[in-house]
Tab-separated table of C-alpha atoms and ligand atoms in Angstrom:
chain	number	residue	atom	x	y	z
A	1	MET	CA	167.634	172.026	62.569
A	2	ASN	CA	167.919	168.875	64.650
A	3	PRO	CA	166.048	165.888	63.222
A	4	LEU	CA	163.173	164.830	65.433
A	5	ILE	CA	164.087	161.558	67.107
A	6	LEU	CA	161.245	159.578	68.605
A	7	CYS	CA	161.383	156.600	70.929
A	8	PRO	CA	159.323	153.468	70.026
A	9	ASN	CA	156.629	154.417	72.535
A	10	GLN	CA	156.161	157.832	70.990
A	11	ILE	CA	156.017	156.278	67.523
A	12	GLN	CA	153.279	153.972	68.775
A	13	VAL	CA	151.303	156.885	70.175
A	14	LEU	CA	151.602	158.697	66.845
A	15	HIS	CA	150.495	155.557	65.017
A	16	LEU	CA	147.469	155.237	67.277
A	17	MET	CA	146.582	158.875	66.750
A	18	SER	CA	146.770	158.443	63.014
A	19	VAL	CA	144.643	155.268	63.162
A	20	GLN	CA	142.047	157.129	65.227
A	21	SER	CA	141.994	160.070	62.835
A	22	TYR	CA	141.667	157.609	59.908
A	23	ILE	CA	138.626	156.097	61.677
A	24	ASN	CA	137.147	159.560	62.297
A	25	LYS	CA	137.669	160.598	58.687
A	26	ASN	CA	136.160	157.415	57.300
A	27	GLN	CA	133.319	156.786	59.723
A	28	GLU	CA	130.591	157.707	57.250
A	29	ARG	CA	131.941	155.179	54.754
A	30	PHE	CA	132.363	152.562	57.512
A	31	LEU	CA	128.658	152.966	58.257
A	32	GLU	CA	127.638	152.909	54.595
A	33	GLU	CA	129.525	149.670	54.011
A	34	LEU	CA	127.839	148.035	56.999
A	35	ILE	CA	124.471	149.214	55.723
A	36	ALA	CA	125.199	147.591	52.338
A	37	LEU	CA	126.015	144.301	54.084
A	38	LEU	CA	122.842	144.534	56.178
A	39	LYS	CA	120.751	144.782	53.012
A	40	ILE	CA	121.635	141.167	52.168
A	41	PRO	CA	119.081	138.849	53.832
A	42	SER	CA	121.553	136.100	54.749
A	43	VAL	CA	119.170	133.958	56.795
A	44	SER	CA	120.909	130.602	57.229
A	45	ALA	CA	117.892	128.780	58.701
A	46	ASP	CA	115.706	129.171	55.619
A	47	PRO	CA	116.766	127.618	52.256
A	48	LYS	CA	114.752	130.337	50.509
A	49	PHE	CA	117.651	132.701	51.272
A	50	LYS	CA	120.412	130.398	50.033
A	51	SER	CA	121.707	132.694	47.285
A	52	ASP	CA	121.656	135.649	49.695
A	53	VAL	CA	123.756	133.764	52.235
A	54	PHE	CA	126.305	133.092	49.482
A	55	ALA	CA	126.110	136.748	48.422
A	56	ALA	CA	126.926	137.812	51.982
A	57	ALA	CA	129.955	135.500	51.972
A	58	GLU	CA	131.145	137.140	48.731
A	59	PHE	CA	130.603	140.567	50.254
A	60	VAL	CA	132.782	139.665	53.233
A	61	LYS	CA	135.482	138.208	50.987
A	62	ASP	CA	135.523	141.392	48.959
A	63	ALA	CA	135.579	143.579	52.072
A	64	LEU	CA	138.534	141.678	53.527
A	65	GLU	CA	140.451	141.993	50.269
A	66	LYS	CA	139.765	145.723	50.045
A	67	ALA	CA	140.837	146.174	53.670
A	68	GLY	CA	144.215	144.664	52.858
A	69	ALA	CA	143.888	140.986	53.774
A	70	GLU	CA	145.804	138.320	51.875
A	71	ASN	CA	144.985	134.721	50.940
A	72	VAL	CA	141.314	135.615	51.134
A	73	ALA	CA	139.136	132.658	50.204
A	74	LEU	CA	135.717	131.137	50.578
A	75	CYS	CA	136.411	127.801	52.248
A	76	GLU	CA	133.782	125.300	51.250
A	77	THR	CA	131.977	123.245	53.866
A	78	ALA	CA	129.028	120.873	53.632
A	79	GLY	CA	126.935	123.977	54.283
A	80	TYR	CA	127.708	127.652	53.810
A	81	PRO	CA	131.317	128.748	53.227
A	82	ILE	CA	133.704	130.092	55.822
A	83	VAL	CA	135.410	133.303	54.733
A	84	TYR	CA	139.100	133.228	55.544
A	85	GLY	CA	141.682	135.991	55.174
A	86	GLU	CA	144.921	136.933	56.849
A	87	LYS	CA	147.715	139.432	57.073
A	88	ILE	CA	150.967	138.099	58.412
A	89	VAL	CA	153.146	141.121	59.147
A	90	ASP	CA	155.937	139.092	60.697
A	91	PRO	CA	155.716	135.430	61.769
A	92	ALA	CA	157.585	136.336	64.960
A	93	LEU	CA	154.733	138.597	66.106
A	94	PRO	CA	151.660	137.397	67.995
A	95	THR	CA	148.649	136.387	65.906
A	96	VAL	CA	145.028	137.331	66.567
A	97	LEU	CA	142.331	135.094	65.078
A	98	VAL	CA	139.066	136.989	64.579
A	99	TYR	CA	135.847	134.951	64.464
A	100	GLY	CA	132.399	136.203	63.505
A	101	HIS	CA	129.323	135.195	61.509
A	102	TYR	CA	127.708	136.697	58.426
A	103	ASP	CA	124.478	134.703	58.709
A	104	VAL	CA	121.486	136.119	60.539
A	105	GLN	CA	118.363	134.848	62.276
A	106	PRO	CA	115.047	134.786	60.377
A	107	ALA	CA	113.370	138.214	60.523
A	108	ASP	CA	109.909	136.818	61.308
A	109	PRO	CA	107.459	138.124	62.369
A	110	TYR	CA	107.913	140.775	59.659
A	111	GLU	CA	104.767	142.689	60.611
A	112	LEU	CA	106.279	143.690	63.952
A	113	TRP	CA	109.189	145.553	62.340
A	114	GLU	CA	108.780	149.334	62.315
A	115	SER	CA	110.941	149.451	59.171
A	116	PRO	CA	111.714	146.490	56.882
A	117	PRO	CA	114.426	144.222	58.377
A	118	PHE	CA	116.681	144.362	55.336
A	119	GLU	CA	116.303	148.070	54.613
A	120	PRO	CA	118.524	149.561	57.316
A	121	VAL	CA	117.610	152.912	58.832
A	122	ILE	CA	119.295	154.930	61.573
A	123	LYS	CA	117.018	156.062	64.404
A	124	LYS	CA	117.575	157.430	67.897
A	125	THR	CA	116.491	155.381	70.904
A	126	ASP	CA	116.647	155.896	74.680
A	127	ALA	CA	119.654	153.586	74.922
A	128	HIS	CA	121.225	155.054	71.759
A	129	PRO	CA	120.681	158.825	71.792
A	130	GLU	CA	123.252	159.146	69.011
A	131	GLY	CA	121.371	156.754	66.773
A	132	ALA	CA	121.232	153.036	66.080
A	133	ILE	CA	121.080	151.083	62.828
A	134	PHE	CA	117.851	149.104	62.646
A	135	ALA	CA	118.193	145.909	60.590
A	136	ARG	CA	118.286	142.156	61.108
A	137	GLY	CA	121.890	141.228	61.908
A	138	SER	CA	122.944	144.760	62.822
A	139	ALA	CA	124.118	143.685	66.302
A	140	ASP	CA	124.169	139.914	65.736
A	141	ASP	CA	126.646	139.748	64.181
A	142	LYS	CA	127.271	141.788	61.036
A	143	GLY	CA	127.747	145.104	62.807
A	144	GLN	CA	130.037	143.463	65.322
A	145	PHE	CA	132.333	141.425	63.086
A	146	TYR	CA	132.506	144.274	60.571
A	147	MET	CA	134.123	146.441	63.287
A	148	HIS	CA	137.094	144.079	63.040
A	149	VAL	CA	137.298	144.465	59.274
A	150	LYS	CA	137.316	148.248	59.651
A	151	ALA	CA	139.763	148.249	62.588
A	152	PHE	CA	142.045	146.089	60.448
A	153	GLU	CA	141.653	148.434	57.468
A	154	ALA	CA	142.513	151.453	59.623
A	155	MET	CA	145.576	149.800	61.181
A	156	THR	CA	146.821	148.537	57.810
A	157	ALA	CA	146.267	151.876	56.091
A	158	GLN	CA	148.277	153.650	58.778
A	159	ASN	CA	151.018	151.052	58.855
A	160	ALA	CA	150.129	150.317	62.449
A	161	LEU	CA	149.114	146.658	62.415
A	162	SER	CA	151.039	145.445	65.444
A	163	CYS	CA	150.019	141.753	65.369
A	164	ASN	CA	149.375	139.248	62.621
A	165	ILE	CA	145.690	138.783	61.952
A	166	LYS	CA	143.553	135.919	60.682
A	167	PHE	CA	139.849	136.178	59.930
A	168	MET	CA	137.386	133.329	60.038
A	169	ILE	CA	133.843	134.505	59.374
A	170	GLU	CA	131.270	131.732	59.120
A	171	GLY	CA	127.738	131.497	57.733
A	172	GLU	CA	126.079	128.921	59.968
A	173	GLU	CA	126.365	130.205	63.520
A	174	GLU	CA	122.646	130.818	63.846
A	175	VAL	CA	121.910	127.214	62.917
A	176	GLY	CA	124.406	125.595	65.260
A	177	SER	CA	127.758	125.806	63.392
A	178	GLU	CA	127.495	122.140	62.511
A	179	ASN	CA	130.222	122.145	59.855
A	180	LEU	CA	132.678	124.152	61.873
A	181	ASP	CA	133.890	121.250	63.944
A	182	LEU	CA	135.401	119.520	60.941
A	183	PHE	CA	136.806	122.756	59.492
A	184	VAL	CA	138.610	123.628	62.724
A	185	LYS	CA	139.899	120.068	63.160
A	186	GLU	CA	141.191	119.943	59.572
A	187	ASN	CA	142.728	123.420	59.577
A	188	LYS	CA	144.546	123.653	62.871
A	189	ASP	CA	147.708	124.955	61.223
A	190	LYS	CA	145.914	127.542	59.157
A	191	LEU	CA	144.074	128.754	62.263
A	192	LYS	CA	147.125	128.738	64.526
A	193	ALA	CA	147.038	131.893	66.636
A	194	ASP	CA	147.855	133.268	70.060
A	195	VAL	CA	144.365	134.473	70.843
A	196	VAL	CA	140.861	134.330	69.391
A	197	LEU	CA	138.896	137.558	69.387
A	198	ILE	CA	135.099	137.426	69.071
A	199	SER	CA	132.602	140.285	69.062
A	200	ASP	CA	129.223	138.545	69.156
A	201	THR	CA	128.119	139.279	72.713
A	202	SER	CA	126.793	142.224	74.722
A	203	MET	CA	128.277	144.720	77.099
A	204	LEU	CA	126.406	146.086	80.122
A	205	SER	CA	126.385	149.621	78.683
A	206	LEU	CA	128.770	152.214	77.298
A	207	GLU	CA	128.943	153.605	80.864
A	208	HIS	CA	129.661	150.153	82.301
A	209	PRO	CA	131.826	148.396	79.728
A	210	SER	CA	132.169	144.669	80.295
A	211	VAL	CA	133.864	141.598	78.881
A	212	THR	CA	131.964	138.318	78.668
A	213	VAL	CA	133.669	135.515	80.546
A	214	GLY	CA	131.070	132.799	80.221
A	215	LEU	CA	128.439	131.610	77.771
A	216	ARG	CA	125.814	128.954	78.239
A	217	GLY	CA	125.592	125.795	76.178
A	218	LEU	CA	122.508	124.659	74.345
A	219	ALA	CA	120.457	121.542	73.671
A	220	TYR	CA	117.664	122.088	71.152
A	221	LEU	CA	114.958	119.542	70.325
A	222	GLN	CA	111.651	119.246	68.549
A	223	VAL	CA	108.840	117.135	69.921
A	224	GLU	CA	105.828	115.714	68.129
A	225	VAL	CA	102.842	114.325	70.004
A	226	THR	CA	100.355	112.269	68.001
A	227	GLY	CA	96.884	111.369	69.156
A	228	PRO	CA	94.221	110.031	66.763
A	229	ASN	CA	95.257	109.184	63.197
A	230	ARG	CA	93.362	112.189	61.772
A	231	ASP	CA	91.909	115.503	62.893
A	232	LEU	CA	88.547	114.903	64.552
A	233	HIS	CA	85.366	116.903	65.124
A	234	SER	CA	85.882	118.296	68.632
A	235	GLY	CA	82.218	117.858	69.417
A	236	THR	CA	81.866	114.301	68.187
A	237	TYR	CA	85.066	113.042	69.802
A	238	GLY	CA	85.960	115.724	72.362
A	239	GLY	CA	86.054	114.294	75.899
A	240	ALA	CA	86.667	110.742	74.755
A	241	VAL	CA	89.892	110.955	72.785
A	242	ALA	CA	93.122	112.543	74.041
A	243	ASN	CA	93.830	115.965	72.554
A	244	PRO	CA	97.569	116.024	71.734
A	245	ILE	CA	97.786	119.804	72.277
A	246	ASN	CA	96.289	119.507	75.764
A	247	ILE	CA	98.606	116.589	76.503
A	248	LEU	CA	101.671	118.407	75.139
A	249	CYS	CA	100.907	121.426	77.326
A	250	GLN	CA	100.588	119.218	80.419
A	251	MET	CA	103.821	117.417	79.596
A	252	ILE	CA	105.696	120.676	79.060
A	253	ALA	CA	104.276	122.192	82.237
A	254	SER	CA	105.503	119.196	84.217
A	255	LEU	CA	109.095	119.764	83.061
A	256	GLN	CA	109.480	122.438	85.745
A	257	ASP	CA	108.283	122.354	89.339
A	258	GLU	CA	106.888	125.260	91.359
A	259	ASP	CA	110.419	126.424	92.206
A	260	ARG	CA	111.232	126.507	88.484
A	261	LYS	CA	113.585	123.556	88.867
A	262	ILE	CA	113.760	121.284	85.864
A	263	THR	CA	112.313	117.855	86.621
A	264	ILE	CA	114.225	115.744	84.108
A	265	PRO	CA	116.004	113.082	86.198
A	266	GLY	CA	119.749	113.728	86.422
A	267	PHE	CA	119.429	117.199	84.845
A	268	TYR	CA	121.400	118.930	87.604
A	269	ASP	CA	123.876	116.097	88.252
A	270	ASP	CA	126.826	117.793	86.532
A	271	VAL	CA	125.879	121.424	87.098
A	272	GLU	CA	128.715	123.392	88.579
A	273	ASN	CA	127.760	125.007	91.868
A	274	TYR	CA	129.545	128.233	92.605
A	275	SER	CA	130.883	129.391	95.942
A	276	SER	CA	129.064	132.172	97.738
A	277	ALA	CA	132.110	134.400	97.171
A	278	TYR	CA	131.882	133.834	93.401
A	279	ARG	CA	128.149	134.504	93.407
A	280	GLU	CA	128.563	137.618	95.505
A	281	ASN	CA	131.094	138.975	93.094
A	282	LEU	CA	128.930	138.172	90.079
A	283	ASN	CA	126.047	140.042	91.681
A	284	LYS	CA	128.154	143.166	92.078
A	285	ALA	CA	127.613	143.977	88.381
A	286	PRO	CA	125.239	146.916	87.971
A	287	PHE	CA	121.665	145.702	87.539
A	288	ASP	CA	118.522	147.763	87.897
A	289	GLU	CA	115.575	145.403	88.327
A	290	ALA	CA	112.914	148.093	88.006
A	291	ASP	CA	114.418	149.329	84.753
A	292	TYR	CA	114.811	145.753	83.457
A	293	LYS	CA	111.101	145.089	84.044
A	294	LYS	CA	110.066	148.449	82.645
A	295	LYS	CA	111.950	147.889	79.394
A	296	LEU	CA	110.204	144.541	78.936
A	297	ASP	CA	106.846	145.840	80.115
A	298	ILE	CA	106.446	143.159	82.770
A	299	GLU	CA	105.265	143.478	86.354
A	300	ALA	CA	107.295	140.668	87.863
A	301	LEU	CA	110.274	138.484	87.156
A	302	GLU	CA	110.210	134.717	87.360
A	303	GLY	CA	112.894	132.090	87.539
A	304	GLU	CA	114.622	129.419	89.578
A	305	LYS	CA	114.050	129.928	93.279
A	306	GLY	CA	117.094	130.967	95.267
A	307	TYR	CA	118.936	132.755	92.473
A	308	THR	CA	119.159	136.353	91.284
A	309	THR	CA	118.421	137.459	87.724
A	310	ILE	CA	122.143	137.740	86.977
A	311	GLU	CA	122.623	134.174	88.209
A	312	ARG	CA	119.527	132.829	86.468
A	313	THR	CA	120.775	134.055	83.091
A	314	GLY	CA	124.470	133.522	83.662
A	315	ILE	CA	125.238	130.444	85.718
A	316	ARG	CA	122.015	128.431	85.895
A	317	PRO	CA	120.490	126.095	83.294
A	318	THR	CA	117.006	126.649	81.887
A	319	LEU	CA	114.311	125.067	79.746
A	320	ASP	CA	112.148	127.075	77.351
A	321	VAL	CA	109.571	126.419	74.681
A	322	ASN	CA	110.609	128.389	71.601
A	323	GLY	CA	107.555	127.595	69.524
A	324	ILE	CA	104.412	125.471	69.827
A	325	TRP	CA	101.820	124.646	67.211
A	326	GLY	CA	99.123	122.303	66.011
A	327	GLY	CA	95.415	122.326	65.237
A	328	TYR	CA	93.728	125.305	63.669
A	329	THR	CA	95.457	128.689	63.958
A	330	GLY	CA	93.875	130.521	61.020
A	331	GLU	CA	91.249	133.254	61.034
A	332	GLY	CA	88.027	132.702	62.952
A	333	ALA	CA	87.153	129.435	64.641
A	334	LYS	CA	87.270	125.847	63.461
A	335	THR	CA	86.174	123.131	65.834
A	336	VAL	CA	88.831	120.473	65.636
A	337	LEU	CA	90.515	117.963	67.890
A	338	PRO	CA	93.897	117.803	66.208
A	339	SER	CA	95.830	114.701	65.393
A	340	LYS	CA	99.217	116.239	66.186
A	341	ALA	CA	100.927	118.836	68.348
A	342	TYR	CA	104.494	120.092	68.110
A	343	ALA	CA	106.968	122.156	70.116
A	344	LYS	CA	110.525	123.349	69.797
A	345	ILE	CA	112.273	123.190	73.133
A	346	SER	CA	115.669	124.535	74.127
A	347	MET	CA	117.715	124.038	77.246
A	348	ARG	CA	120.499	126.470	78.077
A	349	LEU	CA	123.288	124.617	79.792
A	350	VAL	CA	126.055	125.561	82.188
A	351	PRO	CA	129.577	124.259	82.774
A	352	ASN	CA	129.974	120.495	82.967
A	353	GLN	CA	126.579	119.745	81.436
A	354	ASP	CA	126.933	117.831	78.186
A	355	HIS	CA	124.369	118.729	75.547
A	356	LYS	CA	124.293	115.231	74.031
A	357	GLN	CA	123.729	113.634	77.417
A	358	ILE	CA	121.065	116.207	78.310
A	359	SER	CA	119.280	115.635	74.978
A	360	LYS	CA	119.203	111.898	75.716
A	361	SER	CA	117.862	112.437	79.241
A	362	PHE	CA	115.220	114.781	77.861
A	363	GLU	CA	114.144	112.248	75.254
A	364	SER	CA	113.769	109.340	77.662
A	365	HIS	CA	112.005	111.464	80.258
A	366	PHE	CA	109.636	112.984	77.721
A	367	LYS	CA	108.704	109.555	76.420
A	368	ALA	CA	108.297	108.223	79.951
A	369	ILE	CA	105.812	110.918	80.961
A	370	ALA	CA	103.634	110.505	77.848
A	371	PRO	CA	100.256	108.900	78.609
A	372	ALA	CA	99.256	105.746	76.689
A	373	SER	CA	96.763	107.804	74.678
A	374	VAL	CA	99.487	109.484	72.562
A	375	LYS	CA	102.695	108.625	70.715
A	376	VAL	CA	105.747	110.836	71.129
A	377	LYS	CA	108.605	111.557	68.748
A	378	VAL	CA	111.658	113.566	69.828
A	379	THR	CA	114.109	114.932	67.265
A	380	PRO	CA	117.305	116.529	68.546
A	381	HIS	CA	118.480	119.598	66.631
A	382	HIS	CA	121.786	121.318	67.272
A	383	GLY	CA	123.650	121.749	70.483
A	384	GLY	CA	126.652	123.512	71.878
A	385	HIS	CA	128.884	123.323	74.914
A	386	PRO	CA	129.024	126.060	77.535
A	387	ALA	CA	132.256	128.008	77.911
A	388	VAL	CA	134.048	129.803	80.695
A	389	ILE	CA	136.898	132.186	79.914
A	390	PRO	CA	139.737	132.670	82.405
A	391	THR	CA	140.531	136.246	83.389
A	392	ASP	CA	144.246	135.802	83.980
A	393	SER	CA	145.349	135.365	80.368
A	394	VAL	CA	147.308	137.842	78.259
A	395	GLY	CA	144.261	138.136	76.014
A	396	TYR	CA	141.936	139.054	78.872
A	397	ARG	CA	144.408	141.565	80.260
A	398	ALA	CA	144.754	143.108	76.800
A	399	ALA	CA	140.958	143.403	76.563
A	400	GLU	CA	140.845	145.020	79.997
A	401	ALA	CA	143.595	147.450	79.046
A	402	ALA	CA	141.877	148.283	75.736
A	403	ILE	CA	138.605	149.045	77.541
A	404	GLN	CA	140.450	151.092	80.135
A	405	SER	CA	142.073	153.189	77.366
A	406	ALA	CA	138.913	153.571	75.269
A	407	PHE	CA	136.322	154.058	78.031
A	408	GLY	CA	138.461	155.161	80.972
A	409	LYS	CA	136.836	152.408	83.080
A	410	LYS	CA	137.698	148.974	84.366
A	411	ALA	CA	135.916	146.235	82.434
A	412	ILE	CA	133.363	144.233	84.418
A	413	PRO	CA	133.560	140.484	83.755
A	414	THR	CA	130.077	139.094	83.013
A	415	ARG	CA	128.526	135.695	82.364
A	416	GLU	CA	126.022	135.774	79.532
A	417	GLY	CA	123.124	133.513	78.788
A	418	GLY	CA	123.492	133.088	75.023
A	419	SER	CA	125.572	130.476	73.250
A	420	ILE	CA	128.380	130.579	70.698
A	421	PRO	CA	129.204	126.930	70.105
A	422	ILE	CA	132.606	127.663	68.591
A	423	THR	CA	133.891	129.154	71.846
A	424	SER	CA	134.385	125.772	73.510
A	425	LEU	CA	135.503	124.247	70.195
A	426	PHE	CA	138.380	126.744	70.007
A	427	GLN	CA	139.291	125.892	73.590
A	428	LYS	CA	139.272	122.174	72.900
A	429	GLU	CA	140.789	122.028	69.426
A	430	LEU	CA	143.147	124.998	69.365
A	431	GLY	CA	143.862	125.284	73.081
A	432	LEU	CA	142.889	128.956	72.938
A	433	ASP	CA	140.530	130.835	75.232
A	434	PRO	CA	138.519	133.215	73.065
A	435	ILE	CA	138.169	136.802	74.251
A	436	LEU	CA	134.512	137.783	74.045
A	437	LEU	CA	134.734	141.495	73.418
A	438	GLY	CA	131.191	142.386	72.422
A	439	PHE	CA	129.636	145.851	72.079
A	440	GLY	CA	125.923	145.080	71.728
A	441	LEU	CA	123.405	145.874	74.454
A	442	ASP	CA	120.802	143.467	75.850
A	443	THR	CA	118.151	145.899	74.656
A	444	ASP	CA	119.337	145.739	71.022
A	445	ALA	CA	116.584	143.193	70.286
A	446	ILE	CA	118.728	140.478	68.721
A	447	HIS	CA	116.640	137.562	67.369
A	448	SER	CA	113.639	139.828	67.713
A	449	PRO	CA	111.836	142.379	65.530
A	450	ASN	CA	113.539	145.806	65.326
A	451	GLU	CA	117.051	144.564	66.044
A	452	HIS	CA	119.450	147.497	66.152
A	453	TYR	CA	123.047	148.376	66.885
A	454	GLY	CA	124.275	151.688	68.258
A	455	VAL	CA	126.333	153.829	65.908
A	456	LYS	CA	128.452	154.842	68.882
A	457	ASN	CA	128.893	151.205	69.905
A	458	TYR	CA	130.074	150.446	66.369
A	459	LEU	CA	132.629	153.275	66.366
A	460	MET	CA	133.762	152.700	69.968
A	461	GLY	CA	134.092	149.015	69.126
A	462	ILE	CA	136.434	149.771	66.224
A	463	GLU	CA	138.511	152.011	68.467
A	464	THR	CA	138.667	149.426	71.272
A	465	ILE	CA	139.685	146.662	68.861
A	466	VAL	CA	142.596	148.807	67.633
A	467	LEU	CA	143.647	149.277	71.259
A	468	PHE	CA	143.320	145.542	71.901
A	469	PHE	CA	145.919	144.899	69.207
A	470	LYS	CA	148.259	147.448	70.749
A	471	HIS	CA	147.944	145.995	74.243
A	472	PHE	CA	148.022	142.387	73.132
A	473	ARG	CA	151.308	143.005	71.348
A	474	ALA	CA	152.743	144.864	74.334
A	475	LEU	CA	151.663	142.237	76.867
A	476	SER	CA	152.730	139.233	74.800
A	477	ASP	CA	156.276	138.158	75.338
A	478	LYS	CA	156.772	137.691	71.597
B	501	LIG	N1	125.315	136.387	69.361
B	501	LIG	C1	124.596	135.262	69.774
B	501	LIG	C2	125.068	134.678	71.095
B	501	LIG	C3	124.833	135.540	72.291
B	501	LIG	C4	123.615	136.151	72.489
B	501	LIG	C5	125.821	135.666	73.206
B	501	LIG	C6	123.428	136.939	73.598
B	501	LIG	C7	125.627	136.446	74.326
B	501	LIG	C8	124.424	137.086	74.511
B	501	LIG	C9	124.686	134.162	68.741
B	501	LIG	O1	124.657	134.626	67.436
B	501	LIG	C10	123.501	133.264	68.917
B	501	LIG	O2	122.406	133.691	68.842
B	501	LIG	N2	123.733	131.992	69.156
B	501	LIG	C11	122.712	131.034	69.261
B	501	LIG	C12	123.421	129.717	69.219
B	501	LIG	C13	122.683	128.594	68.661
B	501	LIG	C14	121.963	128.829	67.404
B	501	LIG	C15	123.543	127.352	68.604
B	501	LIG	C16	121.927	131.184	70.537
B	501	LIG	O3	122.469	131.564	71.589
B	501	LIG	O4	120.726	130.934	70.505
B	502	LIG	ZN1	122.383	135.120	67.191
């Protein structure tokens, strides 16, 4: 009998088939492992969870080792460790650097969760008829970065890893990635790669797969308004002494005009204005306004005059109060004219706006508009630069090709409103444009009670990542 001789292309097809059947055979375990990771409450914002954040880092280290990574280590930082691991198949091959984060947002308010945030359950939803895993961090970002660990395991197990791979999974993304700057600057050689691959964003839907090509930046501040030196009886003093909560509300309200333009002087100076052709194209993405409103249970949308919802969340800057407090908020009523009022304010920024500059402008404006009856303190928190990803790179074309093979559709490029500070850091320090290949949906309730991630999105994500490696290798000239 003649020996079967296969050409390299056929071998690749066979490899891919065996990787896919490995994924199919192991999908239950892939889900169970993710569920185990989701049980660890790795909330980076709250020191109460410190040992859990470290436990999550250990979990990831272990998972990378088991999946076949080498040189796996917890790299210390001034905060939580960065988990690093790699598999260099052949230095001559292209290298993919995978970034993700194992920390999660606080789960508060706990009482609004239908099942406890760190006890994952799978339930069907309208958007996920095949089931979704409900847990804090399921979509942001444990479920998403873990797809890469499992795609890597499947490719390694089937001898089909076609590129070198490096993993860098951090534990401080949700608190601004403040120690990442130094780590990236000090480890440029270690992190050397041909492309960065990040799954920490959304796609439009499984029917309309998309790749994110822009993220907004962020400036986050806390303000404190002080009136009298102690809480006062609101009957004895009310009407004569400034109430810092009333004043704070007036000050915040004045930060936007009736067209929802931000009134901080110079705020729009550097904002990139897009051509009508660019805007037209952006607005071609499928968007159903009635459905959008229905899902949020709102009667009307509101935002900057002259822009569509896609533009308002993708290419325009915003200002939002994230939290406001002061005075008496307990049960029943207490008559008090409070001494202090506080708010946490964020501004989402777009290309060319600098978060440090914007924070400074905010601070001077906020102090300037304060009446003489109060004192104002402004404390900047973290920030992050916006990022725009070109669509003519090998990485983007590989992502497009992977989506085409997995979904049978052309990927729609989208601009998203969230921020991943490391995106622009990778561009600046490593000269690499990250590929934002996310599989979450906007309705997955990230940062909100009942966060969930579709089981199908998880499995399709693993499959698409495998295809990305195939196409990236084929399209690279290495
Ligand atoms: N995964 C999100 C970023 C994101 C959200 C991208 C939605 C696209 C759409 C990320 O984990 C996140 O929440 N980032 C923070 C950044 C901040 C803490 C510096 C954000 O956007 O608020
Ligand atoms: Zn997040």
